Coordinates of C-alpha atoms in Angstrom, one line a residue:
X1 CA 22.3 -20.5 9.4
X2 CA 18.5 -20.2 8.6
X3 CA 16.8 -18.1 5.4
X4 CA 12.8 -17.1 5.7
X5 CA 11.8 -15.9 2.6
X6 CA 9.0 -13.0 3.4
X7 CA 8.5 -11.3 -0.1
X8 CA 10.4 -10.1 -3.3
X9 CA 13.8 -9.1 -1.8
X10 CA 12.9 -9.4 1.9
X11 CA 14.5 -12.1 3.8
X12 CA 15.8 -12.9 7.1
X13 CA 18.8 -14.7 7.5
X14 CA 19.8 -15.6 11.2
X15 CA 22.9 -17.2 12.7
X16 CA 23.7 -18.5 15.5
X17 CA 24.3 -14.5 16.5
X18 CA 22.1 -12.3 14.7
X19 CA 19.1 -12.1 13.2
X20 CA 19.2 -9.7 9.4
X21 CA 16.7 -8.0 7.6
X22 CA 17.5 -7.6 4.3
X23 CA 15.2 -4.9 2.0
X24 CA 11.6 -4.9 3.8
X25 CA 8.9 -3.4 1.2
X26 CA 5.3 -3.3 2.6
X27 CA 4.1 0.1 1.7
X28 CA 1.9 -0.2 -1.3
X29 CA 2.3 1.9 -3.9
X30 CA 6.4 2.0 -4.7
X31 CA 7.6 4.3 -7.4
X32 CA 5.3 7.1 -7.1
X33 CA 2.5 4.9 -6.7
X34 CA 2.6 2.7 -9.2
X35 CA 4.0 -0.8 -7.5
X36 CA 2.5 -2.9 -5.1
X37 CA 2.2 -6.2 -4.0
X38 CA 1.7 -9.6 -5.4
X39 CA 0.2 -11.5 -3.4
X40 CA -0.6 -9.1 -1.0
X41 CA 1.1 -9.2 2.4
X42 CA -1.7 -8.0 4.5
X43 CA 0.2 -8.1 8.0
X44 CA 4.1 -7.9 7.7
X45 CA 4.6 -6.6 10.9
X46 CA 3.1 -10.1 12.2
X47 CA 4.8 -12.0 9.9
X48 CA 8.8 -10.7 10.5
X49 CA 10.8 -11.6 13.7
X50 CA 12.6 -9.0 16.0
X51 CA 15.5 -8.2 13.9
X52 CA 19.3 -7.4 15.1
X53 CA 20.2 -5.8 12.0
X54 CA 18.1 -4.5 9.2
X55 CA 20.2 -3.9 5.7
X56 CA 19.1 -1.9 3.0
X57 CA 20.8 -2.8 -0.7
X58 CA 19.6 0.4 -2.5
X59 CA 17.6 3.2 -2.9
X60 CA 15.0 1.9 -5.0
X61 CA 11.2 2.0 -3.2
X62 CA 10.9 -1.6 -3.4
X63 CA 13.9 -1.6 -1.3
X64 CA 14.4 1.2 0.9
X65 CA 10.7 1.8 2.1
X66 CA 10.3 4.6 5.0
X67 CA 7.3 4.2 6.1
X68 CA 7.5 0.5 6.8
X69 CA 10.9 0.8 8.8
X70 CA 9.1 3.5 10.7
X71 CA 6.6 0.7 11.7
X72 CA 8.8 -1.2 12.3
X73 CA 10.6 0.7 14.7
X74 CA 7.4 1.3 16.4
X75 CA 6.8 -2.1 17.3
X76 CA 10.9 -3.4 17.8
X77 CA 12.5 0.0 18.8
X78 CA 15.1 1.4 16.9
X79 CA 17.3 -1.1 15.1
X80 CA 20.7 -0.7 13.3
X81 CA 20.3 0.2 9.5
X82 CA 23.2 -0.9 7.7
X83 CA 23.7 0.7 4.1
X84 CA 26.4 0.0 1.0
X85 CA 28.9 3.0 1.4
X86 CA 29.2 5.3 -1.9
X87 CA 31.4 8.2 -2.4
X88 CA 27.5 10.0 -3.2
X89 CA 25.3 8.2 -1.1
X90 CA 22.6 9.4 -2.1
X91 CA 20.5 6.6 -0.1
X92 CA 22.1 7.9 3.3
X93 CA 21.2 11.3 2.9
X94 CA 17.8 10.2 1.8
X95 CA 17.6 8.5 4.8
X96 CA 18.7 11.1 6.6
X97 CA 15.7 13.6 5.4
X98 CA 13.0 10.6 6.5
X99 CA 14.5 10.4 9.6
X100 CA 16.1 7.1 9.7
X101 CA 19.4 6.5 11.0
X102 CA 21.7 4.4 8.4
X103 CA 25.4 3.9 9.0
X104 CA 27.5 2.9 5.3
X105 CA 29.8 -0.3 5.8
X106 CA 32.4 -2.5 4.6
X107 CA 32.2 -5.1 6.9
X108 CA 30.9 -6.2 10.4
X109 CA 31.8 -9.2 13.0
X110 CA 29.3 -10.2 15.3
X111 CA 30.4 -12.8 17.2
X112 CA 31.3 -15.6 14.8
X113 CA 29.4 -13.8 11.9
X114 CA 30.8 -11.8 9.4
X115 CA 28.9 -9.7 6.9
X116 CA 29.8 -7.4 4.4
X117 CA 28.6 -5.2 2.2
X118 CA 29.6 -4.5 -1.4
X119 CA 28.5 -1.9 -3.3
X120 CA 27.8 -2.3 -7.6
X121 CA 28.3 1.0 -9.0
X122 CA 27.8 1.5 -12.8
X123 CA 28.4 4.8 -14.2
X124 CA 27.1 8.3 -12.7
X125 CA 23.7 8.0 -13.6
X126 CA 22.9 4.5 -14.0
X127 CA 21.4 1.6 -11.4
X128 CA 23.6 1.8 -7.6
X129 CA 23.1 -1.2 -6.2
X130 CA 25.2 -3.6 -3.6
X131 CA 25.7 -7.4 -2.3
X132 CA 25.9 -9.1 1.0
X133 CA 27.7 -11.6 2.1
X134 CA 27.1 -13.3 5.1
X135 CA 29.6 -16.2 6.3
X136 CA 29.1 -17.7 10.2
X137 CA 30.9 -21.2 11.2
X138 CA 31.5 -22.4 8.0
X139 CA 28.0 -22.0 6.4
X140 CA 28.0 -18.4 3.2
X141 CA 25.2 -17.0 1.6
X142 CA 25.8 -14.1 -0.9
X143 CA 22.8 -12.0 -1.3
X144 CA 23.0 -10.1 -5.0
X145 CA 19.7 -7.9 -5.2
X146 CA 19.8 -6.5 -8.1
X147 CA 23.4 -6.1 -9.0
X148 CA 24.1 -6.1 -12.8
X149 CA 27.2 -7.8 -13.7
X150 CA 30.4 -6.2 -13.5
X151 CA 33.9 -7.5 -13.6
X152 CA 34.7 -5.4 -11.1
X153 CA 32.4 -6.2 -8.7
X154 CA 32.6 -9.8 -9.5
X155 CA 36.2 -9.6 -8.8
X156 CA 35.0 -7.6 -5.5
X157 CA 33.1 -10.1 -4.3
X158 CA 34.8 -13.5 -5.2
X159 CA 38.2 -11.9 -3.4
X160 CA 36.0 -11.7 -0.1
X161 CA 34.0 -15.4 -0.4
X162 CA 37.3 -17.2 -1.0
X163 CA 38.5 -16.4 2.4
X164 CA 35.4 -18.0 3.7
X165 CA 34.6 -20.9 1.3
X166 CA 35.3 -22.1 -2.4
X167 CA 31.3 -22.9 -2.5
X168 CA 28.4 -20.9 -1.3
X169 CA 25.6 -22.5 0.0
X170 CA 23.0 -20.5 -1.1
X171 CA 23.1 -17.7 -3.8
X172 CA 20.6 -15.4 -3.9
X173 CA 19.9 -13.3 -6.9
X174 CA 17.5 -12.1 -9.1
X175 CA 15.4 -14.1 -12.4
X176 CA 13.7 -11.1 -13.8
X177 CA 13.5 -7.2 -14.5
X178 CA 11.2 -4.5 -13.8
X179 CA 11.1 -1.2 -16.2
X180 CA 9.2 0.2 -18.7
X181 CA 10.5 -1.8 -21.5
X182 CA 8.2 -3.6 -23.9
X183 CA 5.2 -2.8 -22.3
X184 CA 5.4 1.4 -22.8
X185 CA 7.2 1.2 -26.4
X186 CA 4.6 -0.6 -27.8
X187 CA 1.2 -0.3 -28.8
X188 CA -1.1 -3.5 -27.5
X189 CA -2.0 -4.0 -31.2
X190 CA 1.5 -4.2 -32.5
X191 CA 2.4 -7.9 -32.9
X192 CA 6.3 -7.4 -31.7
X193 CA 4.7 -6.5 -27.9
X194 CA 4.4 -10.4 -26.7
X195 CA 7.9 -11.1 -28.9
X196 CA 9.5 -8.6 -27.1
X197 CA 8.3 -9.5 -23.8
X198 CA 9.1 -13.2 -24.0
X199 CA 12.5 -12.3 -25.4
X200 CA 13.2 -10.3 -22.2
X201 CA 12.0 -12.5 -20.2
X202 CA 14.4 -14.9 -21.7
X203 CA 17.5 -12.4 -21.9
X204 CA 17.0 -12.1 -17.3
X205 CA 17.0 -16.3 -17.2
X206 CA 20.2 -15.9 -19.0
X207 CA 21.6 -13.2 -17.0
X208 CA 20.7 -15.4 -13.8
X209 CA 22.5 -18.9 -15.3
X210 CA 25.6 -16.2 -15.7
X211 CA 25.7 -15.1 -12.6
X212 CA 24.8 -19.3 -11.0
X213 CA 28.1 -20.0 -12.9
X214 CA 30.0 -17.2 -11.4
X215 CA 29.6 -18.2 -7.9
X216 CA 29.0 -21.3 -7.5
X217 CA 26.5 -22.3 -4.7
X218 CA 24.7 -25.6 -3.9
X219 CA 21.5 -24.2 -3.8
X220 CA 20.1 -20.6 -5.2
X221 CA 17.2 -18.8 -4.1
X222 CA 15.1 -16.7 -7.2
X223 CA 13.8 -13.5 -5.3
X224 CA 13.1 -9.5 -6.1
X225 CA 11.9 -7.7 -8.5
X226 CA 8.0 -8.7 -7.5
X227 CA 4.9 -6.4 -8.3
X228 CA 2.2 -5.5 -10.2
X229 CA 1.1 -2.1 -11.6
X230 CA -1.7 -0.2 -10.2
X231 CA -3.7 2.5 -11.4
X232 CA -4.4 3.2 -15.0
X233 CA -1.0 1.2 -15.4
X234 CA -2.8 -1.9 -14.2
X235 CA -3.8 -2.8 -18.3
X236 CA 0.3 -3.0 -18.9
X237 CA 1.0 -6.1 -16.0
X238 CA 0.4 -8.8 -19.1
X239 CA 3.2 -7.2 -21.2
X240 CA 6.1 -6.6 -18.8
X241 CA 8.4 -9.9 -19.6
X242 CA 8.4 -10.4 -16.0
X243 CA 8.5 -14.2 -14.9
X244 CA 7.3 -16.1 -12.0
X245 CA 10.4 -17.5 -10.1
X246 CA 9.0 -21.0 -10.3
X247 CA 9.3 -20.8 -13.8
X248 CA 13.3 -21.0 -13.0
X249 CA 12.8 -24.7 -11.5
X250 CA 12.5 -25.8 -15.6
X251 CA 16.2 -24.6 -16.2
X252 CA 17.6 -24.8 -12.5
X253 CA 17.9 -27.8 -10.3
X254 CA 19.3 -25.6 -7.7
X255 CA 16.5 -23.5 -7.6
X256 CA 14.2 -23.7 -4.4
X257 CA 11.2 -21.3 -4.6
X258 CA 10.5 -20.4 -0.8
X259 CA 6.8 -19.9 0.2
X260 CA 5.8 -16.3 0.9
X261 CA 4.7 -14.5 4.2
X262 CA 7.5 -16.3 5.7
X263 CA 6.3 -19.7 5.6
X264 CA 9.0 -20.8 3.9
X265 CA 12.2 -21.0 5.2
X266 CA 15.7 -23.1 4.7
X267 CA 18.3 -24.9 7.0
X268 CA 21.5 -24.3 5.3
X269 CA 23.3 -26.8 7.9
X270 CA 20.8 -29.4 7.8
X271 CA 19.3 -28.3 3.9
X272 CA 16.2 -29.0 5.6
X273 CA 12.9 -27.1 3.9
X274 CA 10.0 -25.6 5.6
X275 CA 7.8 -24.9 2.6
X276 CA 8.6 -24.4 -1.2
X277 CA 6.3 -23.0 -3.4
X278 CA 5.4 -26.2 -6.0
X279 CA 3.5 -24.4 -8.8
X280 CA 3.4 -20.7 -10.4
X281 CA 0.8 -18.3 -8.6
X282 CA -2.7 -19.1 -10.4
X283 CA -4.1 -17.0 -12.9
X284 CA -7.3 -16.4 -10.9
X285 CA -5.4 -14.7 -8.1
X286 CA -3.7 -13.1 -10.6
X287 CA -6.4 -11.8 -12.3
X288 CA -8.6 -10.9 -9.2
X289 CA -5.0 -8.6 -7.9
X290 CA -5.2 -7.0 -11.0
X291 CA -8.8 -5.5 -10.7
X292 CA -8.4 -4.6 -7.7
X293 CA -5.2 -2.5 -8.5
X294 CA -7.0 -0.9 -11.7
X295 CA -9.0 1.4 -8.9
X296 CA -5.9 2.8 -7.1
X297 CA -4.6 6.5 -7.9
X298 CA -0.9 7.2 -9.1
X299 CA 0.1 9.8 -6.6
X300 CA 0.3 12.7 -9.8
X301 CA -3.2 12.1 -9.8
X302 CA -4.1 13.1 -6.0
X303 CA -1.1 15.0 -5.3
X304 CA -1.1 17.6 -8.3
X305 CA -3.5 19.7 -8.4
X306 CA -2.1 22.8 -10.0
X307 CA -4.2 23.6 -13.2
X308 CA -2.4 23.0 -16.6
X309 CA -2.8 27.1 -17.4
X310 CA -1.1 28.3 -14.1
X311 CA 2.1 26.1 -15.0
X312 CA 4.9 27.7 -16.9
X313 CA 6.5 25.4 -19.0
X314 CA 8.7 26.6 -21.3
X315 CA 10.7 28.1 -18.7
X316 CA 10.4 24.9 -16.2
X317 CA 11.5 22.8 -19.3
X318 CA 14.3 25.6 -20.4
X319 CA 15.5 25.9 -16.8
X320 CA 16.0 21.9 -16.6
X321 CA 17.6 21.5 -19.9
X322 CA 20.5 23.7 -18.5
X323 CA 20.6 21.5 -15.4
X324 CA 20.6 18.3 -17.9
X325 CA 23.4 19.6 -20.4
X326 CA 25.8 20.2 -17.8
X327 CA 25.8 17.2 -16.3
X328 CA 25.3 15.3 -19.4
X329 CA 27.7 12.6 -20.9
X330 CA 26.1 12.7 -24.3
X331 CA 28.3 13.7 -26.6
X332 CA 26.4 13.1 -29.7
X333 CA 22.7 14.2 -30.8
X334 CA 19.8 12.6 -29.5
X335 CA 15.8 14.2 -29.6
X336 CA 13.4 14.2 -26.9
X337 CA 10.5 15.2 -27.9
X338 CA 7.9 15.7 -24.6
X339 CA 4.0 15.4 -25.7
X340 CA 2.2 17.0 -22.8
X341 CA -1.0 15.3 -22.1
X342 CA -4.4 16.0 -20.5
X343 CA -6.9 13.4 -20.6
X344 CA -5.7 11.6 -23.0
X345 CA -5.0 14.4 -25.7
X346 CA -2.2 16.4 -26.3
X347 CA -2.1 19.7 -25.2
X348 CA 1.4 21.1 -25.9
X349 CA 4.8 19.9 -27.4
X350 CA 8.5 20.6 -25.9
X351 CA 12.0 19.2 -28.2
X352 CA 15.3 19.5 -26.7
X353 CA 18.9 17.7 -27.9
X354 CA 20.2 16.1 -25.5
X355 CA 23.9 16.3 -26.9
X356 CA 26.2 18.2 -24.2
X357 CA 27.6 20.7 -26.6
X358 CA 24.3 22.0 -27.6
X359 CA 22.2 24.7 -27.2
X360 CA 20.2 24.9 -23.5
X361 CA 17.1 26.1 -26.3
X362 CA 13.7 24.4 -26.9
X363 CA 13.3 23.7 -30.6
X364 CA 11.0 25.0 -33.0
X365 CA 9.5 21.4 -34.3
X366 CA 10.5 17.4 -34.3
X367 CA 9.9 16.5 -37.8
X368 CA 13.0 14.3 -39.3
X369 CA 14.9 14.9 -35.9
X370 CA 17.0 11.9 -35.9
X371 CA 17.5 10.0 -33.6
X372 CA 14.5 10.6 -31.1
X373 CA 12.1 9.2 -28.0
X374 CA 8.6 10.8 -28.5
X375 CA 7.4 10.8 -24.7
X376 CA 3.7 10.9 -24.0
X377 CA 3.4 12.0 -20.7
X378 CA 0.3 13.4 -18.1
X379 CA 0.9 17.3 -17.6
X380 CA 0.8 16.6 -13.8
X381 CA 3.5 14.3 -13.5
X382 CA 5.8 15.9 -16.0
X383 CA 5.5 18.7 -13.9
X384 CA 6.3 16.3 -10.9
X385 CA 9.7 15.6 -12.9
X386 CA 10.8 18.8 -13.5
X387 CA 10.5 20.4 -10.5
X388 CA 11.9 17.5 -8.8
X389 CA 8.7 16.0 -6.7
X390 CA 9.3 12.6 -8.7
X391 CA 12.1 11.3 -10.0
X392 CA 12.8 10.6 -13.6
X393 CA 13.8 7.1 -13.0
X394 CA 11.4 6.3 -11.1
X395 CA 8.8 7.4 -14.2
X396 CA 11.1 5.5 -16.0
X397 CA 11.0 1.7 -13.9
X398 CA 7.2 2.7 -13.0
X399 CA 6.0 2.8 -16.7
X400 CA 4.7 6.4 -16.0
X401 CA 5.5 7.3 -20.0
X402 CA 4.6 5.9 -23.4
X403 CA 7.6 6.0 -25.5
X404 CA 8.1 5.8 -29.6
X405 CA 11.8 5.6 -30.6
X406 CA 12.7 6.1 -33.9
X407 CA 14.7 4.3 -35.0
X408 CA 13.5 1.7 -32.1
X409 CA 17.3 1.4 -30.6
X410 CA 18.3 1.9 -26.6
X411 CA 20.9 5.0 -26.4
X412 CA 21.8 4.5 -22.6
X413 CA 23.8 8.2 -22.5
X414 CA 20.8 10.0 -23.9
X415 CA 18.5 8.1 -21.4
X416 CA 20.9 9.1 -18.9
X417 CA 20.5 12.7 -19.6
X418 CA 16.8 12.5 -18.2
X419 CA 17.8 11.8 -14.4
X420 CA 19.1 15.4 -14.3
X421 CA 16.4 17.0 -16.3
X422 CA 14.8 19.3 -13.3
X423 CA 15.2 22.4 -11.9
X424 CA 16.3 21.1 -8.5

């Protein structure tokens, strides 16, 4: 069995029988415009083989990614899309409405290989994710995305490898995380902002050593999670906490950083190596990417083009709250309070309580409301949100809105509440 490492979560593992695509992101500008690519990937299509079998983990746009597949298909054919299977799928009916075939499995033979797919599921409204395990003539790989822990799905998942093995030989996982956090609850000035990075950095290391000493494997491949912001977002890329993967190779002896654009590439028979990266990307490149990036438009920006005075919204933002308390699971108070931006200056002000029991009303003022998130968001792409364009988690993991807490602690429930604050 063979890996080729192409970019962030897209591999190709091939057997003996098949040939799998895992998570092929090309399209520039993931999370309503806001990711792309670093380093850039100018010809994918050139760079990936034929594939048998292409899997897609999650939903997430630097995961599932249309418009690539499409081109794909274009220059393969049609090829099987396999997908985790969730009671709400939402990523198969997504699918679905961009035209792409998916089928939801457990678990496929082809010939002497055996894959299956297992899906992470943490709470209603949190992150879906899913694993892949792949085992062919005595040679397993498990494939983890970005799958948070869970005893469950640990449990899940080791029940399936020990049929196959009591060591993996490779484990493939992720070393850091995306989202908005420090780098939108911050001001630049404020000295906590590199503290808080380096500390989340540090917390995802951890979180990958936890999940090395869950499954055992002899080697582990550091992939995902790879971008840069674009746009007006581009000045927030230095304070994300996000890590090169060859800084794992300080703390990991395991770790083999494959070579991008699918020059790099392991034997898992043999343990033979095509290509590993041996240093951390330069700072040049990195700084050259960014400037690039700074010229790019966040789709709100060329998509929206509604004025701010022909949008209602105190009845878009009253409509949504009923929506959002419905399906909430917050059973205490917790304040939003939306600032409504154009051009940098606030133009209006919206509070709601999140707290189920509540009244679906807008409140009069924010002053002591305790606790609260003060959102400073553009008019356009809060109108995006609520009327269900974008996607509030997306705004969330694309750093679309700066965010004062007070006091400055994570209430996951009341963050919750957000993915269902739309009309729709």
């Amino acid at each position: 069995m063979k890996v080729r490492y192409i970019y962030s979560a897209c591999i190709e593992i091939e057997t003996k029988d098949i040939r799998i695509l895992t998570d092929p992101w090309f399209t520039p500008g993931a999370y309503d415009g806001a990711w792309h690519q670093f380093p850039l990937i100018d010809n994918p299509l050139e760079i990936i083989k034929e594939p048998d079998v292409i899997y897609i983990s999650h939903i997430h746009p630097d995961h599932y990614d249309p418009i690539f597949l499409h081109k794909l298909f274009d220059k393969y054919g049609k090829k099987p899309v396999i997908i985790p299977v969730f009671e709400n799928n939402y990523l198969l009916y997504k699918a679905r409405a961009d035209g792409i075939e998916v089928t939801p499995i457990e678990y496929g033979l082809y010939g002497d290989t055996h894959l299956y797919v297992v899906p992470n599921i943490h709470g209603s409204a949190s992150d879906i994710d899913s694993a892949l395990f792949v085992s062919c003539d005595g040679v397993n790989i498990l494939n983890l995305n970005d799958c948070i822990e869970s005893a469950k799905h640990t449990t899940r998942l080791h029940s399936i490898i020990s049929r196959h093995c009591s060591e993996l030989d490779l484990l493939a996982l992720g070393y850091t995380g995306a989202g908005p956090y420090p780098q939108t609850y911050y001001d630049f000035a404020d000295p906590e902002l590199e503290f808080k990075a380096e500390q989340k950095k540090q917390q995802f290391f951890k979180r990958y050593l936890d999940y090395t000493k869950l499954f055992p494997a002899k080697n582990h491949l550091p992939f995902a999670g790879k971008y840069l912001l674009g746009g007006k977002l581009a000045k927030l890329n230095d304070f994300r906490g996000v890590a090169d993967a060859y800084e794992v190779k300080a703390f990991d002896p395991k770790a083999i950083i494959l070579a991008d654009k699918g020059e790099g590439e392991i034997d898992l028979q043999t343990g033979e190596l095509s290509k590993e990266r041996k240093q951390c990307y330069s700072k040049e490149d990195y700084e050259a990417r960014k400037l690039v990036l700074q010229e790019e438009l966040l789709d709100y920006e060329s998509e929206i083009c509604i004025s701010y005075e022909k949008i209602k919204f105190s009845k878009l933002v009253q409509s949504s709250l009923v929506n959002a308390l419905r399906k909430s699971e917050n059973l205490e108070d917790y304040y939003f309070v939306f600032n409504i931006m154009i051009d940098d200056k606030i133009r209006e002000k919206f509070v709601i309580n999140t707290r189920k029991s509540s009244a679906a009303i807008l409140l009069s003022h924010s002053d002591n409301l305790i606790p609260r998130s003060e959102y400073y968001v553009d008019y356009r792409h809060f109108f995006g949100c609520l009327t269900g364009v974008y996607h509030w988690n997306n705004a969330e993991v694309a750093s679309f809105c700066n965010v004062r807490r007070t006091p400055n602690i994570h209430s996951p429930k009341a963050q919750a509440f957000l993915n269902f604050l739309s009309i729709c």
